[in-house]
Short mmCIF file of C-alpha atoms in Angstrom, two decimals:
data_model
loop_
_atom_site.label_atom_id
_atom_site.label_comp_id
_atom_site.label_asym_id
_atom_site.label_seq_id
_atom_site.Cartn_x
_atom_site.Cartn_y
_atom_site.Cartn_z
CA MET A 1 -186.24 -37.31 -193.64
CA ALA A 2 -187.60 -33.95 -192.76
CA LYS A 3 -189.89 -34.55 -196.30
CA GLY A 4 -191.38 -37.76 -194.81
CA ASP A 5 -188.54 -40.32 -195.92
CA LYS A 6 -189.32 -42.98 -193.83
CA GLU A 7 -185.75 -45.34 -195.07
CA SER A 8 -184.26 -42.27 -194.19
CA PHE A 9 -185.47 -42.16 -190.48
CA ARG A 10 -184.50 -45.91 -190.50
CA PHE A 11 -181.66 -45.57 -191.45
CA ILE A 12 -180.28 -42.66 -188.99
CA ALA A 13 -183.01 -44.93 -186.00
CA ASN A 14 -180.57 -47.96 -186.95
CA ALA A 15 -177.32 -46.51 -186.80
CA LEU A 16 -177.22 -43.16 -183.77
CA GLY A 17 -179.86 -46.31 -182.02
CA TYR A 18 -177.51 -48.02 -180.09
CA LYS A 19 -175.22 -44.48 -179.25
CA MET A 20 -178.69 -42.62 -177.88
CA HIS A 21 -179.78 -45.92 -175.43
CA ARG A 22 -176.02 -45.71 -174.25
CA THR A 23 -177.18 -42.32 -173.34
CA ALA A 24 -179.91 -42.62 -172.47
CA ILE A 25 -178.17 -45.19 -169.86
CA LYS A 26 -175.58 -42.73 -168.81
CA ILE A 27 -178.08 -40.74 -167.39
CA LEU A 28 -180.78 -42.09 -166.08
CA GLY A 29 -177.91 -44.71 -165.16
CA SER A 30 -177.59 -48.31 -164.72
CA SER A 31 -179.99 -50.04 -163.57
CA HIS A 32 -183.07 -48.88 -165.73
CA PHE A 33 -181.21 -50.20 -169.05
CA GLU A 34 -185.33 -50.62 -169.53
CA ASP A 35 -186.27 -47.74 -169.20
CA ALA A 36 -183.40 -46.20 -170.90
CA ASP A 37 -185.22 -48.02 -174.04
CA ASP A 38 -188.65 -46.26 -173.55
CA VAL A 39 -186.34 -43.15 -173.66
CA VAL A 40 -185.17 -44.31 -177.15
CA GLN A 41 -189.08 -45.11 -178.01
CA ILE A 42 -190.06 -41.51 -177.22
CA SER A 43 -186.15 -39.59 -178.62
CA LEU A 44 -187.22 -41.54 -181.68
CA ILE A 45 -190.79 -40.36 -182.29
CA LYS A 46 -190.47 -37.05 -181.21
CA VAL A 47 -187.50 -37.33 -183.64
CA TRP A 48 -190.05 -38.24 -186.43
CA GLN A 49 -192.70 -36.15 -185.79
CA THR A 50 -190.30 -33.04 -185.40
CA ALA A 51 -187.86 -33.61 -188.93
CA PRO A 52 -190.06 -31.34 -190.51
CA ARG A 53 -188.91 -28.37 -188.64
CA TRP A 54 -185.34 -29.12 -188.24
CA LYS A 55 -183.66 -25.88 -189.07
CA ASN A 56 -179.81 -26.81 -190.47
CA LYS A 57 -177.93 -25.14 -187.52
CA GLY A 58 -176.54 -28.48 -186.57
CA SER A 59 -175.56 -31.75 -187.09
CA VAL A 60 -179.10 -34.57 -187.20
CA GLU A 61 -177.34 -36.02 -184.48
CA GLY A 62 -176.65 -33.47 -181.90
CA TYR A 63 -179.73 -32.65 -182.50
CA ILE A 64 -180.95 -36.23 -182.01
CA TYR A 65 -178.77 -36.07 -178.29
CA LYS A 66 -180.67 -32.74 -177.86
CA ILE A 67 -184.06 -34.69 -177.34
CA VAL A 68 -183.01 -38.00 -176.71
CA PHE A 69 -181.48 -35.55 -173.22
CA SER A 70 -184.55 -33.61 -172.92
CA THR A 71 -186.44 -36.78 -172.94
CA CYS A 72 -184.70 -38.08 -170.42
CA MET A 73 -185.17 -35.17 -168.12
CA ASP A 74 -189.08 -36.00 -168.78
CA PHE A 75 -188.73 -38.86 -167.60
CA ILE A 76 -186.59 -38.39 -164.61
CA ARG A 77 -188.70 -35.14 -163.81
CA LYS A 78 -192.33 -37.91 -163.61
CA TYR A 79 -191.03 -40.70 -161.72
CA LYS A 80 -188.11 -39.26 -159.37
CA ASN A 81 -190.48 -40.25 -156.05
CA ALA A 82 -192.47 -43.31 -157.72
CA GLU A 83 -191.75 -46.43 -156.31
CA GLU A 84 -191.77 -47.88 -159.50
CA PHE A 85 -188.62 -45.64 -160.83
CA LYS A 86 -186.49 -47.04 -157.74
CA ASP A 87 -184.98 -50.91 -157.80
CA ASN A 88 -185.55 -53.54 -156.23
CA TYR A 89 -182.46 -54.05 -153.78
CA PHE A 90 -182.04 -56.84 -150.71
CA ASN A 91 -179.36 -55.03 -149.24
CA LEU A 92 -180.56 -51.33 -147.61
CA GLU A 93 -176.59 -50.04 -147.87
CA ILE A 94 -176.87 -50.89 -151.55
CA LEU A 95 -180.14 -48.69 -152.32
CA ASP A 96 -178.74 -46.13 -150.39
CA ASN A 97 -175.89 -44.96 -152.46
CA ILE A 98 -177.75 -45.82 -155.87
CA ASN A 99 -180.21 -43.32 -154.54
CA ASN A 100 -177.09 -41.27 -153.55
CA THR A 101 -175.53 -41.97 -157.41
CA ASN A 102 -178.89 -41.28 -158.69
CA GLU A 103 -180.04 -38.10 -156.51
CA LEU A 104 -176.38 -36.49 -157.81
CA ARG A 105 -176.49 -37.61 -161.27
CA LYS A 106 -180.22 -35.28 -160.84
CA MET A 107 -178.78 -32.51 -159.80
CA LEU A 108 -175.65 -32.15 -162.15
CA LEU A 109 -178.21 -32.91 -165.00
CA LYS A 110 -179.94 -30.22 -163.75
CA LYS A 111 -177.35 -27.93 -163.00
CA ILE A 112 -176.45 -28.74 -167.41
CA GLN A 113 -179.69 -27.03 -168.26
CA LYS A 114 -177.75 -24.03 -166.95
CA LEU A 115 -175.33 -23.81 -169.38
CA SER A 116 -176.22 -22.83 -173.15
CA LYS A 117 -177.47 -25.46 -176.05
CA GLU A 118 -174.64 -25.44 -177.54
CA GLN A 119 -172.67 -25.77 -174.01
CA GLN A 120 -175.26 -28.21 -173.15
CA GLU A 121 -174.46 -29.97 -175.54
CA ALA A 122 -170.87 -30.42 -176.28
CA ILE A 123 -170.89 -31.78 -172.87
CA LEU A 124 -173.84 -34.26 -173.44
CA LEU A 125 -171.68 -35.51 -176.23
CA HIS A 126 -168.37 -35.37 -174.19
CA TYR A 127 -168.74 -36.57 -171.25
CA PHE A 128 -172.85 -38.39 -171.41
CA SER A 129 -172.56 -40.54 -174.97
CA GLY A 130 -168.38 -40.84 -174.63
CA TYR A 131 -167.12 -39.09 -177.65
CA LYS A 132 -163.58 -37.87 -178.26
CA GLN A 133 -163.23 -34.02 -178.94
CA LYS A 134 -162.80 -34.34 -182.63
CA GLU A 135 -165.86 -37.04 -183.21
CA VAL A 136 -168.10 -33.72 -181.14
CA SER A 137 -166.94 -31.33 -183.27
CA ASN A 138 -168.01 -33.17 -186.57
CA ILE A 139 -171.26 -33.68 -184.96
CA LEU A 140 -171.09 -29.98 -183.85
CA LYS A 141 -169.43 -29.05 -187.46
CA LYS A 142 -167.66 -26.46 -185.09
CA SER A 143 -163.64 -26.48 -185.21
CA GLU A 144 -162.22 -28.52 -182.69
CA LYS A 145 -160.65 -25.36 -180.85
CA ALA A 146 -164.32 -23.98 -180.58
CA THR A 147 -165.87 -27.54 -179.24
CA GLU A 148 -162.45 -26.38 -176.80
CA SER A 149 -163.51 -23.74 -175.75
CA LEU A 150 -167.31 -25.08 -175.33
CA ILE A 151 -166.23 -27.83 -172.76
CA ILE A 152 -163.34 -25.20 -171.30
CA ARG A 153 -166.55 -22.37 -170.39
CA ALA A 154 -169.04 -25.72 -169.53
CA ARG A 155 -166.58 -26.56 -167.07
CA LYS A 156 -165.68 -23.53 -165.53
CA LYS A 157 -169.87 -22.29 -165.59
CA LEU A 158 -170.57 -26.06 -164.00
CA LYS A 159 -167.49 -25.12 -161.29
CA THR A 160 -168.71 -22.74 -159.75
CA ILE A 161 -172.24 -24.24 -159.34
CA LEU A 162 -171.73 -27.86 -158.74
CA PRO A 163 -169.23 -29.52 -155.80
CA LYS A 164 -166.26 -30.98 -156.18
CA ASP A 165 -166.97 -34.47 -155.95
CA ILE A 166 -169.51 -34.21 -157.99
CA LEU A 167 -167.41 -32.99 -160.81
CA GLU A 168 -164.12 -35.37 -160.05
CA GLU A 169 -167.42 -38.28 -160.33
CA PHE A 170 -169.26 -37.35 -163.74
CA LEU A 171 -166.85 -35.16 -165.21
CA HIS A 172 -163.19 -36.31 -164.10
CA VAL A 173 -162.22 -32.71 -163.36
#
């Protein structure tokens, strides 16, 4: 793919497209299914455009998830106050709960960005994409012990900068 092979790109897009979409939904919220479609498309364009500069320092899958994460964050920043980003609910109480959840998610993602790049990847893959620790190890090309240590250090740091209820809701800590 880094050499411009379109078949390789199609293979990767087909193999990871569903997981990319699932990750985007987890970051944006389940009520933003169509927005997640847009994020995946933008992410795939970024993957294709940046492929020639990719350095083999980790897995392609981990690299792609970084792009999905950053594209989601760009999307949230761009539309955070736009009415079109908010769903239309008939029950105002439901709307308040959804907005609070979205605000919590935004705060969590902002705090995750304060972690090291490796810790961000590990947290994103494990908690947002639902990979088991062993799978995260394979994606990041690290030992299981090193991955466990990354996740533990990231959680410890997040515990110092996040309220307990957010940790429990999103990271099941």
